[in-house]
């Protein structure tokens, strides 16, 4: 779905440079189609993104609809 595709694109764009400059972990609590807990880790090693809880405690937790999430990242 659109949420999983958005995270696939984010994962492909994560670089060590982004991790070095950002140093943050973002958790998204999404409702609706493709919802659930997702994360972007720009703090640990070379970074990661995907479904589920982040590997370390999130610095920021955002709750929104999955459609708003997709709009925010497109």
XYZ file of C-alpha atoms in Angstrom:
74
model
C 0.000 0.000 0.000
C 0.937 3.689 -0.074
C 2.335 3.722 3.495
C 4.605 0.719 2.907
C 5.743 2.200 -0.417
C 6.548 5.532 1.276
C 8.686 3.755 3.879
C 10.405 1.726 1.137
C 11.390 4.971 -0.585
C 12.524 6.518 2.720
C 14.653 3.454 3.511
C 16.293 3.730 0.098
C 17.091 7.404 0.691
C 18.634 7.013 4.162
C 22.375 7.615 4.106
C 25.050 7.720 6.767
C 25.238 11.477 6.130
C 21.536 11.885 7.074
C 22.130 9.805 10.191
C 25.170 11.879 11.206
C 23.381 15.179 10.658
C 19.966 14.252 12.092
C 20.613 12.000 15.100
C 16.901 11.384 15.683
C 14.416 8.514 15.804
C 10.865 9.162 14.632
C 7.943 6.855 15.436
C 4.646 7.156 13.595
C 1.375 5.852 15.030
C -0.785 5.694 11.912
C -4.519 5.066 11.771
C -6.479 3.892 8.757
C -5.328 1.947 5.688
C -1.800 0.610 6.146
C -1.712 1.981 9.675
C 0.099 0.729 12.730
C 3.457 1.615 14.222
C 6.210 2.626 11.778
C 9.580 4.294 12.323
C 12.500 6.146 10.778
C 15.773 5.667 12.666
C 18.277 8.387 11.800
C 20.391 7.781 14.891
C 21.600 4.171 14.892
C 24.483 2.995 12.644
C 23.522 3.589 9.014
C 19.834 4.204 9.786
C 16.696 2.257 8.972
C 12.982 2.632 8.404
C 10.070 0.253 8.501
C 7.116 -1.325 10.245
C 7.066 -1.846 13.999
C 8.741 -0.157 16.917
C 12.140 1.474 16.321
C 15.242 -0.400 17.521
C 15.854 2.330 20.126
C 13.522 4.686 21.996
C 11.956 7.288 19.694
C 12.844 10.945 20.151
C 9.581 11.992 18.488
C 6.258 10.137 18.277
C 3.676 11.411 15.798
C 0.078 10.209 15.584
C -1.838 10.813 12.369
C -3.910 9.126 9.699
C -2.046 7.077 7.132
C -3.380 9.325 4.364
C -1.978 12.447 6.098
C 1.369 10.661 6.520
C 1.561 9.868 2.801
C 0.601 13.490 1.944
C 3.307 14.804 4.304
C 6.029 12.763 2.564
C 4.941 13.284 -1.060
